[in-house]
Coordinates of C-alpha atoms and ligand atoms in Angstrom, one line a residue:
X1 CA -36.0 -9.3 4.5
X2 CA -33.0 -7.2 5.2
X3 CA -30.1 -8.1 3.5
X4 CA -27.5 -10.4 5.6
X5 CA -23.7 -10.2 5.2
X6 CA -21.4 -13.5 6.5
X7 CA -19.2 -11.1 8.6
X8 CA -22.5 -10.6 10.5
X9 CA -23.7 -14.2 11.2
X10 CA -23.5 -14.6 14.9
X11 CA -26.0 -11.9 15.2
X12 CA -28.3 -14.2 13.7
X13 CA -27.6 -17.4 15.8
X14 CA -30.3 -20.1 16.0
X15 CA -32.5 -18.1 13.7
X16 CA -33.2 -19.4 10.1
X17 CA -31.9 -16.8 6.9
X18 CA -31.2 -16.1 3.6
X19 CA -27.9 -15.7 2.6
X20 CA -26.0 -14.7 -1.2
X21 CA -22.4 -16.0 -1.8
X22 CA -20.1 -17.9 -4.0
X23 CA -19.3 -21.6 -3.4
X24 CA -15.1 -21.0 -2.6
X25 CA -14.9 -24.7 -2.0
X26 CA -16.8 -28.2 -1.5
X27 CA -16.1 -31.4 -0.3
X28 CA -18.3 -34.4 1.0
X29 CA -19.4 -37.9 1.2
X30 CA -22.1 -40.0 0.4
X31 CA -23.7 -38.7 3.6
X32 CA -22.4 -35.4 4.0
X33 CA -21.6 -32.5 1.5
X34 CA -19.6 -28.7 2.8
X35 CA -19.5 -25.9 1.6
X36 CA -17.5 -23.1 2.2
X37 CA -19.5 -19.7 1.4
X38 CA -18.5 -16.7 0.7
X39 CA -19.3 -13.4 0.1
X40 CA -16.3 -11.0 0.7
X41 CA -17.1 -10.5 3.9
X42 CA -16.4 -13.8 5.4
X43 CA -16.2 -17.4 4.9
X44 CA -18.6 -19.8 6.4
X45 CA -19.3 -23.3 6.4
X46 CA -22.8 -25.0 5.5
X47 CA -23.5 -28.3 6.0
X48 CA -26.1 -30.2 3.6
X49 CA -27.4 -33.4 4.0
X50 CA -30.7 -35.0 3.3
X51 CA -31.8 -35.4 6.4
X52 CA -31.6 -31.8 7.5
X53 CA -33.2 -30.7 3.5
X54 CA -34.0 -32.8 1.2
X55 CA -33.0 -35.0 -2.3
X56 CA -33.8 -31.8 -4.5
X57 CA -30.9 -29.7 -2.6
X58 CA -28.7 -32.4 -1.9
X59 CA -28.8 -32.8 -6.0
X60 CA -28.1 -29.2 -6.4
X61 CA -25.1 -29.3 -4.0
X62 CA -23.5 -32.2 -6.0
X63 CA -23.6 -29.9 -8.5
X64 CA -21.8 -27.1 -7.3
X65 CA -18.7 -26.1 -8.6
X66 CA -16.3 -23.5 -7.5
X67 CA -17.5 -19.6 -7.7
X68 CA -20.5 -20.7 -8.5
X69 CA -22.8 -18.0 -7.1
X70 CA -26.1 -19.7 -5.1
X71 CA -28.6 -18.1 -2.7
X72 CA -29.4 -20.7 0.4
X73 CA -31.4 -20.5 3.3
X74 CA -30.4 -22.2 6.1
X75 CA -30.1 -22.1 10.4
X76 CA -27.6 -20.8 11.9
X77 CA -25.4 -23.1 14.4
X78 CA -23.1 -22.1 17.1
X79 CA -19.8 -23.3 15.8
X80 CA -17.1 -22.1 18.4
X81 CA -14.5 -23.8 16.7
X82 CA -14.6 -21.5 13.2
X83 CA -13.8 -18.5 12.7
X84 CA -17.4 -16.7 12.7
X85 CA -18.4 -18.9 15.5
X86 CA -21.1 -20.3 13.6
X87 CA -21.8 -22.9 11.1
X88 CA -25.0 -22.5 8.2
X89 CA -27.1 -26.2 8.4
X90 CA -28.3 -25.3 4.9
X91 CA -32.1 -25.8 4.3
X92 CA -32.4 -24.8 0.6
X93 CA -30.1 -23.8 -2.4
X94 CA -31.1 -21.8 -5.1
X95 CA -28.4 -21.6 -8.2
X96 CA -27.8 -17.8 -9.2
X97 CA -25.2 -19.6 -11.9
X98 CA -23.2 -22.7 -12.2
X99 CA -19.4 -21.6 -13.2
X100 CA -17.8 -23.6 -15.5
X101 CA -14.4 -24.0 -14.9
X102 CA -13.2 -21.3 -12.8
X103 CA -9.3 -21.5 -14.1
X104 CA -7.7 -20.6 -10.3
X105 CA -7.9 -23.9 -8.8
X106 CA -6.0 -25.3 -5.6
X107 CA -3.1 -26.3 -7.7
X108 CA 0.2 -23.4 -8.4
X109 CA -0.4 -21.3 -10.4
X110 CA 2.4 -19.3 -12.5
X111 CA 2.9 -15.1 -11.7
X112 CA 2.0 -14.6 -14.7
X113 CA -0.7 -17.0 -15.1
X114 CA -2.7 -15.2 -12.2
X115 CA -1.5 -11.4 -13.3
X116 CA -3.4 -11.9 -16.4
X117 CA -6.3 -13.3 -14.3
X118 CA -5.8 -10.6 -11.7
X119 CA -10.0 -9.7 -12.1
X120 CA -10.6 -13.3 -10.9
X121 CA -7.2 -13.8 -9.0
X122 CA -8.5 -11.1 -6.4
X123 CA -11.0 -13.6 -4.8
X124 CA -8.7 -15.8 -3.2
X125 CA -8.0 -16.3 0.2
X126 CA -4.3 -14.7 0.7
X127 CA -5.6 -11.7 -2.0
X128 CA -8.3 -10.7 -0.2
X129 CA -6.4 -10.5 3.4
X130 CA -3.5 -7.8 1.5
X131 CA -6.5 -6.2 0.2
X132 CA -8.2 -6.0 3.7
X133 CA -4.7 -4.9 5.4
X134 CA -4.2 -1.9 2.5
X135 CA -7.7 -0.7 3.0
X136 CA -6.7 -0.5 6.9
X137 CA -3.4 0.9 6.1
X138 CA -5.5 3.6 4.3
X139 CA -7.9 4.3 7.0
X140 CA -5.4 4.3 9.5
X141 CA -3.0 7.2 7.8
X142 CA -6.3 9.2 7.1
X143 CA -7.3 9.0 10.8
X144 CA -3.2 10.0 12.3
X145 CA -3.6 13.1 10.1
X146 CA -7.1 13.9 11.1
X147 CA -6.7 13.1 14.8
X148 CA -3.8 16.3 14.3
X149 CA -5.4 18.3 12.0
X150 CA -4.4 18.1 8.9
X151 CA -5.8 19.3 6.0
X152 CA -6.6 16.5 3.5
X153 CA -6.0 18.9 0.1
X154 CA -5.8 16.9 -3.5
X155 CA -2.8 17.2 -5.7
X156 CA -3.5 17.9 -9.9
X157 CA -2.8 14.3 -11.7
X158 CA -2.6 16.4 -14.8
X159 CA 0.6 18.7 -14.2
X160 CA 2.8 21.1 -16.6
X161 CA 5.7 21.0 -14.2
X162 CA 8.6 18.0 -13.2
X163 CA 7.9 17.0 -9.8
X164 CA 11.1 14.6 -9.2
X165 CA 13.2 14.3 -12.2
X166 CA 12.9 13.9 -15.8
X167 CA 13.5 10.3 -16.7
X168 CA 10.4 8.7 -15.7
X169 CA 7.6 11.3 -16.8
X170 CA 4.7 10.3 -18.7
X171 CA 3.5 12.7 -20.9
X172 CA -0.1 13.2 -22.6
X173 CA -1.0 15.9 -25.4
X174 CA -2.3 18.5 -23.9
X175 CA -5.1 20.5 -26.6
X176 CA -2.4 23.9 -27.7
X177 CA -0.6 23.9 -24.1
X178 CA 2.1 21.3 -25.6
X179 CA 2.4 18.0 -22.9
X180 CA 0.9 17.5 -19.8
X181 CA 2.9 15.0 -17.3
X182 CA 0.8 12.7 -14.9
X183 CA 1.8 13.4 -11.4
X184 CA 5.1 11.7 -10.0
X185 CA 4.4 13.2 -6.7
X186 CA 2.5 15.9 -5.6
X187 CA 4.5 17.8 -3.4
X188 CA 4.8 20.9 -4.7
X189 CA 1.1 21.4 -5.2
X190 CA 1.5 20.4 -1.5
X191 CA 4.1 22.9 -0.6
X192 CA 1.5 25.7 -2.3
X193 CA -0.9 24.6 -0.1
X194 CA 1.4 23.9 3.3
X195 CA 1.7 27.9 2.9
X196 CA -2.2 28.3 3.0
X197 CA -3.2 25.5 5.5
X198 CA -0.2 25.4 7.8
X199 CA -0.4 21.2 8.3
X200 CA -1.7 19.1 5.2
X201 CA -1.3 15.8 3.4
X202 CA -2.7 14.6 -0.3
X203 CA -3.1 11.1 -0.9
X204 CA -3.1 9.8 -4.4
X205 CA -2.1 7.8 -7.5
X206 CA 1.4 8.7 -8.7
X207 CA 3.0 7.5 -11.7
X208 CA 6.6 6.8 -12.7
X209 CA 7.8 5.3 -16.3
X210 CA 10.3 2.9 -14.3
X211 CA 11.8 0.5 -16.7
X212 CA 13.0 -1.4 -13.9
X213 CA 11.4 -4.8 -13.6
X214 CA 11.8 -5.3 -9.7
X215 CA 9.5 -6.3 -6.6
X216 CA 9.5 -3.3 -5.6
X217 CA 8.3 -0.8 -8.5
X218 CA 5.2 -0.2 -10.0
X219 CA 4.4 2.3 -12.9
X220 CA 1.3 3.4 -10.8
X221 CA 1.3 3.7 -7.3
X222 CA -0.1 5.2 -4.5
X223 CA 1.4 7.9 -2.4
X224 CA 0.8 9.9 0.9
X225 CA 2.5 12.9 1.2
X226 CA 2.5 15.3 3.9
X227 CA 4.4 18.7 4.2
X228 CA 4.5 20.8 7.4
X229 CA 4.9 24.5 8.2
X230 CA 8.2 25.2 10.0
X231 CA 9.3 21.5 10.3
X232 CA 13.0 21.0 10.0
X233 CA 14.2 17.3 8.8
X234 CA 14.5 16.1 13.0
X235 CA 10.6 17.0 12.9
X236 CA 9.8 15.7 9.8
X237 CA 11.8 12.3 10.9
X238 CA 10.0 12.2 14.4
X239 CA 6.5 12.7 12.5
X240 CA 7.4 10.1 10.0
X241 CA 8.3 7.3 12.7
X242 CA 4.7 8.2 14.9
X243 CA 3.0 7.8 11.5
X244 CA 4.5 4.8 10.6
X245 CA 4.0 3.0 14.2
X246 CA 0.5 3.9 14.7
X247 CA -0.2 2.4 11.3
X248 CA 1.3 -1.1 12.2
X249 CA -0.7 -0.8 15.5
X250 CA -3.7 -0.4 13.8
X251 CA -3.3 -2.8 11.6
X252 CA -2.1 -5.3 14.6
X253 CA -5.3 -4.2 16.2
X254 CA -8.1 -4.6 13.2
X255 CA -6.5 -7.2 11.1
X256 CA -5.8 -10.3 13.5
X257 CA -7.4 -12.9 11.0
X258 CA -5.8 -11.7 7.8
X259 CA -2.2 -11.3 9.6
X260 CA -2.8 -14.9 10.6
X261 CA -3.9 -16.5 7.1
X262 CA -1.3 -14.6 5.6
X263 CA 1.5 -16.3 8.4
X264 CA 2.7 -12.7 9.3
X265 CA 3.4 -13.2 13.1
X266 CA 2.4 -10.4 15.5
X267 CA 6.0 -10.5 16.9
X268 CA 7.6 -9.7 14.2
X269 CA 5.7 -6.6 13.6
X270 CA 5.8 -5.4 16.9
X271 CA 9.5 -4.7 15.7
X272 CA 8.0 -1.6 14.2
X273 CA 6.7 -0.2 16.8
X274 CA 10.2 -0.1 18.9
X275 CA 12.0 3.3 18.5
X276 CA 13.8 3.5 14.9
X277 CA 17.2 4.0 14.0
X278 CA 18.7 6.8 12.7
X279 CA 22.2 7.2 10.3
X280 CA 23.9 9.6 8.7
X281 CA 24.6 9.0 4.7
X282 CA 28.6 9.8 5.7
X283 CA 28.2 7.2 8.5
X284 CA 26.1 4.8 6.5
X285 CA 29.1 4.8 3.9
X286 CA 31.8 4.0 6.6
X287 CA 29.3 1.1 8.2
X288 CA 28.9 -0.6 4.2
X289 CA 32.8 -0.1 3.4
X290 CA 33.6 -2.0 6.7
X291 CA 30.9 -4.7 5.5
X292 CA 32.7 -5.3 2.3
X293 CA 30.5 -3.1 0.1
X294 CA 32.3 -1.2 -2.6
X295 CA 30.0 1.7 -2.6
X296 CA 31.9 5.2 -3.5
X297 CA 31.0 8.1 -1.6
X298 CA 29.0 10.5 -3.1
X299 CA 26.8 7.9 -4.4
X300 CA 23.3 6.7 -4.1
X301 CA 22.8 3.8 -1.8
X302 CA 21.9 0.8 -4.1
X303 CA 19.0 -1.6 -3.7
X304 CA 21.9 -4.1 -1.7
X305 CA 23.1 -1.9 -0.3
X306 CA 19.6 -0.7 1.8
X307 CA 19.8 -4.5 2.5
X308 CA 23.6 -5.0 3.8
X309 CA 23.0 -1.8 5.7
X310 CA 19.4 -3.0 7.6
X311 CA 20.7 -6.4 8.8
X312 CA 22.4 -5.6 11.8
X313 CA 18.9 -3.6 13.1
X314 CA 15.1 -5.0 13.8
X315 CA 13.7 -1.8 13.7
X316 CA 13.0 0.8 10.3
X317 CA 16.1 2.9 10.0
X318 CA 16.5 6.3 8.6
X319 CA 19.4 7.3 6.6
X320 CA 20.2 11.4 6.3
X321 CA 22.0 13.8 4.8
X322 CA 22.6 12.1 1.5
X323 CA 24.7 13.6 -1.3
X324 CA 22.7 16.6 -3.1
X325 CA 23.7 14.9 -6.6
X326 CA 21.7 11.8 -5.9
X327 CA 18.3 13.7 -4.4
X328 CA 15.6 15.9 -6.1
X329 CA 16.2 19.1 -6.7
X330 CA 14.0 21.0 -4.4
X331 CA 15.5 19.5 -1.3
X332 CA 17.9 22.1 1.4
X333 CA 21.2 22.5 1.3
X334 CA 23.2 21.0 4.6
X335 CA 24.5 24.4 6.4
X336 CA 27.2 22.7 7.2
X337 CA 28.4 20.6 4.3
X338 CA 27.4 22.0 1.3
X339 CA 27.2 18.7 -0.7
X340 CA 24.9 17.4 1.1
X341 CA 21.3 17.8 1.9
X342 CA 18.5 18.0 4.7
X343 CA 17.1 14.8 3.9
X344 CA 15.6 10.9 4.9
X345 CA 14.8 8.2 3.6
X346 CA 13.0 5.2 5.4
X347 CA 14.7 2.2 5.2
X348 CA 12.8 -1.4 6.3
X349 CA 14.9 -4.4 7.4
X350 CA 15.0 -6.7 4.6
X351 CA 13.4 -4.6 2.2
X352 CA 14.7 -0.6 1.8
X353 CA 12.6 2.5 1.3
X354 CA 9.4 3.1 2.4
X355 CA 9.3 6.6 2.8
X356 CA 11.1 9.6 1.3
X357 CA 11.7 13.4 3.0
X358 CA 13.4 16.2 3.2
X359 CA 13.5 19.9 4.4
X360 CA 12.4 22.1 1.4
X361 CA 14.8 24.3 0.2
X362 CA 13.3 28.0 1.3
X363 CA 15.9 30.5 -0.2
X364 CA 14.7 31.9 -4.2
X365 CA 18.6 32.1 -5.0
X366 CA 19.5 28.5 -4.3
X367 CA 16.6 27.1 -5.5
X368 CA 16.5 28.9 -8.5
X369 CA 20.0 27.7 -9.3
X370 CA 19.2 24.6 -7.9
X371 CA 16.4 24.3 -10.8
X372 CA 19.0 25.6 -13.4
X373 CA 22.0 22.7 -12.3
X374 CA 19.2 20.1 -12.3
X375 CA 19.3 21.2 -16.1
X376 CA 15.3 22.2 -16.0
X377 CA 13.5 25.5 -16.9
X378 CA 12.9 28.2 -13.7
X379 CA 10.2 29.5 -16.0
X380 CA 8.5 26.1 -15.7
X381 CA 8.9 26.9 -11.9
X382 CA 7.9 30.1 -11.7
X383 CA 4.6 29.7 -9.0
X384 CA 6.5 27.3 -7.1
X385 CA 9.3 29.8 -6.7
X386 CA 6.4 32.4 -5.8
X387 CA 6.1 30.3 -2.6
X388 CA 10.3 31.3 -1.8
X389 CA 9.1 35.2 -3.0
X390 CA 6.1 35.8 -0.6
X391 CA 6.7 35.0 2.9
X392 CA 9.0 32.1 2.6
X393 CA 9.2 29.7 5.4
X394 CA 11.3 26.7 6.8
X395 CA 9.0 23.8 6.0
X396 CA 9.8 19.9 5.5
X397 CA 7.4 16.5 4.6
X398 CA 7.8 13.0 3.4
X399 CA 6.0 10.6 1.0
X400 CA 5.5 7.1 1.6
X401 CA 4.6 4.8 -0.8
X402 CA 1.5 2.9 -0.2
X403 CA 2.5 -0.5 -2.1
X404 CA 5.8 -0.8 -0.2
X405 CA 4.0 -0.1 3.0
X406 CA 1.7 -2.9 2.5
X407 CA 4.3 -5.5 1.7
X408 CA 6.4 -4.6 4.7
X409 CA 3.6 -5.4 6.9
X410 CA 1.6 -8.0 5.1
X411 CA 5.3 -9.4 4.4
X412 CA 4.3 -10.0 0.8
X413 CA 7.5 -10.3 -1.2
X414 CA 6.0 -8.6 -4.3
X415 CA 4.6 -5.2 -4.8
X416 CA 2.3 -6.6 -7.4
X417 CA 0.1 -8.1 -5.1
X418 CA 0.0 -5.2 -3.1
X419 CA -2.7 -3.3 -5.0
X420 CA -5.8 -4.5 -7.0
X421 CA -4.7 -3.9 -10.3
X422 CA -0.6 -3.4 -10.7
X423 CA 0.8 -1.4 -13.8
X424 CA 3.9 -2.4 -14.7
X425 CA 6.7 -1.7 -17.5
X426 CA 5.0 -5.3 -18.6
X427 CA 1.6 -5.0 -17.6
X428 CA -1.2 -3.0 -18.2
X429 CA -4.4 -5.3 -18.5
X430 CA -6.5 -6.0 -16.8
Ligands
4AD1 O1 11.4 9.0 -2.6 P1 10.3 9.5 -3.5 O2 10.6 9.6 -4.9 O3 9.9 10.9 -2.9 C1 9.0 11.8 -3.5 O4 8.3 11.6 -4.4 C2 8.8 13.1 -2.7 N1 8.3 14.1 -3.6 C3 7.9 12.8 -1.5 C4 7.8 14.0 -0.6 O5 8.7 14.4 0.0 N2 6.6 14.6 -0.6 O6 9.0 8.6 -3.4 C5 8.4 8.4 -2.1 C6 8.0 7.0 -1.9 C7 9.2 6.0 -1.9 O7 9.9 6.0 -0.6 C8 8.5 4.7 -2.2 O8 7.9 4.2 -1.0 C9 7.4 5.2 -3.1 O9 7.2 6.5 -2.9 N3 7.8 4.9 -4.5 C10 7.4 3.9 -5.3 N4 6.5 2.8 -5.0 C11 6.3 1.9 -5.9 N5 6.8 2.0 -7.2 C12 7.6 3.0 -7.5 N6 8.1 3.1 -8.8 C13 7.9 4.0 -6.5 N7 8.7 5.1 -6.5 C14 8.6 5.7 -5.3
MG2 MG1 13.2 8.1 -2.7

């Protein structure tokens, strides 16, 4: 018989199957036991009761305990009030294995109680919606760059150059070459191949050593970068915003039930999809000062300040032209101020950055003395400055941070739940 998933039920209404899942929960009486199967897909409920099978299952049910994984066969009922629309009027029950105290259990649990259960925590009701939401967040930014097409073209994990700056690198021996970093971003790999392809993105694991212990930074994340040929920071800002919408639409669109068992309200993300806000660093400074914020200009905006600043809107915000001392190297000079740069950063009411851009820095001079102020090697460089050598272009692209894209629209306050197994300064295992 072929294989039947939960998700797939009602195509099986009235008809009589076998079915493979784990027992999520179970409740009865002395007439009447439920339980609520699942297996990833879905959960259902089945219905046991000696009338409808007979003692030997009803003695097996009462054994049941949570996660248990059985094998049942049973009729399927129109049920118009669940979920599924149908109901299992279980026949049969075969025990696969009995678990003995499953330690997640109805009662709260601790953060890092369940981190360190994370393999088990995953099958839980609220863990499995964010996990269903980031794989539709992933699906949807592959489809916007296909449906223009983009180039999908990997960045190297294993790199010999600094991609943002040199306070968070992890390094790895590297046989007689001296250290190898793991990637941070993978831009300039991306720049490389912008020049080939013309319109590209990479999508992969990035890793940071961030000592800071906050909700919103992992040591291992996910990026998707995209870089475009002959973009300037207006374009890359205008791609960045119909990227970011037609994600939350898709997600609106193929994610109803997990939005709802997660109590994020449709409403409130329709709030991304209204035309976003856009600020100069200069007038982002004035706006703080007159909020009371004793930010000095010049100076990055802090994690409170991304907060004070987003209040007054509903909508993302980006914030440009910050102050070159406070952005990566490889980002282009403002023609007209010269300490500041062509540059974005995507700022989420209530939460901050989601996605950071700029306009690449095309001209070998500046950017080789760009690499030299920044205190790093040009030899280290040398390819990437090939790209300013042979036919150098205007070109500008963004990154945005899978893990903080999935808590802004699942509205999950920390990024650790945001990905299925979260590296942090603190956590490695499991
Ligand atoms: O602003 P960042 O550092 O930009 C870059 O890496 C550029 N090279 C991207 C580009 O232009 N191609 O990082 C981009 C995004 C941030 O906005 C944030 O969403 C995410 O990556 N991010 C992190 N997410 C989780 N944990 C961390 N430690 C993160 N650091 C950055
Ligand atoms: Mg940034």
């Amino acid at each position: 018989m072929a294989k039947i998933w939960l998700r797939d039920i009602k195509d099986h209404l009235n008809q009589e199957v076998w079915l493979k899942g784990w027992v999520f929960n179970k409740r009865g009486s002395k007439k009447i036991q439920f339980i609520e199967l699942r297996d990833g897909t879905m959960v259902v409920q089945g219905i046991v009761t000696i009338n409808d099978s007979n003692q030997e299952t009803w003695d097996v049910c009462s054994e049941l305990t949570q996660e248990s994984s059985i094998e049942i066969r049973a009729q399927v009922v129109e049920h118009p009030k669940s979920v599924s629309g149908c109901e299992l009027i279980i026949k049969e029950i075969k025990v696969i294995q009995i678990a003995v105290d499953f330690p997640i259990t109805k009662k709260e649990h601790g953060p890092d109680f369940l981190l360190k259960r994370r393999h088990l925590w995953l099958r839980s009701r609220l863990q499995r919606s964010i996990m269903h939401v980031r794989s539709q967040i992933i699906k949807a930014l592959h489809n916007f760059f296909h449906e223009k097409n983009y180039t999908h073209m990997d960045s190297p994990i294993l790199t010999g150059t600094i991609g943002e700056e040199g306070s968070t690198l992890f390094s790895t021996e590297y046989f007689d070459k001296g250290n190898a970093y793991l990637a941070q971003t993978g831009q300039l790999y991306l720049e490389a191949s912008c020049a080939a392809l013309g319109k590209v993105y990479c999508f992969g694991p990035t890793f940071r050593a961030e000592k800071s212990k906050t909700r919103r930074h992992l040591t291992e994340f996910w990026m998707l970068e995209a870089e475009v040929a002959f973009n300037n920071n207006e374009d890359n800002m205008d791609l960045q915003e119909e990227m970011f919408k037609y994600v939350v639409q898709h997600v609106i669109d193929t994610c109803p039930l997990q939005l709802k068992s997660l109590g994020r309200k449709v409403e409130d993300l329709q709030k991304f999809i209204q035309p976003f806000a856009k600020l100069s660093y200069d007038d982002a400074v004035d706006r703080l000062h007159e909020k009371g914020s004793k930010i000095v200009r010049g100076k990055d905006l802090g994690a409170e300040d991304e907060v004070m600043l987003t209040q007054d809107y509903e909508m993302p915000v980006f914030i440009y032209n910050y102050p070159k001392s406070c952005k990566a190297f490889y980002m282009k000079k403002d023609p007209n101020n010269s300490e500041r740069v062509l540059c974005s950063d995507l700022l989420v009411p209530g939460y901050g950055e989601v996605i950071g851009a700029s306009q690449r820095e095309d001209d070998l001079e500046t950017l080789t003395q760009n690499i030299i102020d920044f205190g790093l090697n040009p030899e280290s460089f040398d390819w990437y400055l090939d790209l300013r050598k042979y036919g150098t272009f205007e070109h500008s692209g963004f990154g945005i941070g899978l893990e903080r894209t999935v808590s802004v629209i699942t509205g999950v306050k920390h990024i650790r739940e945001t990905i299925p197994f979260p590296r942090m300064m603190t956590h490695i295992e499991p």
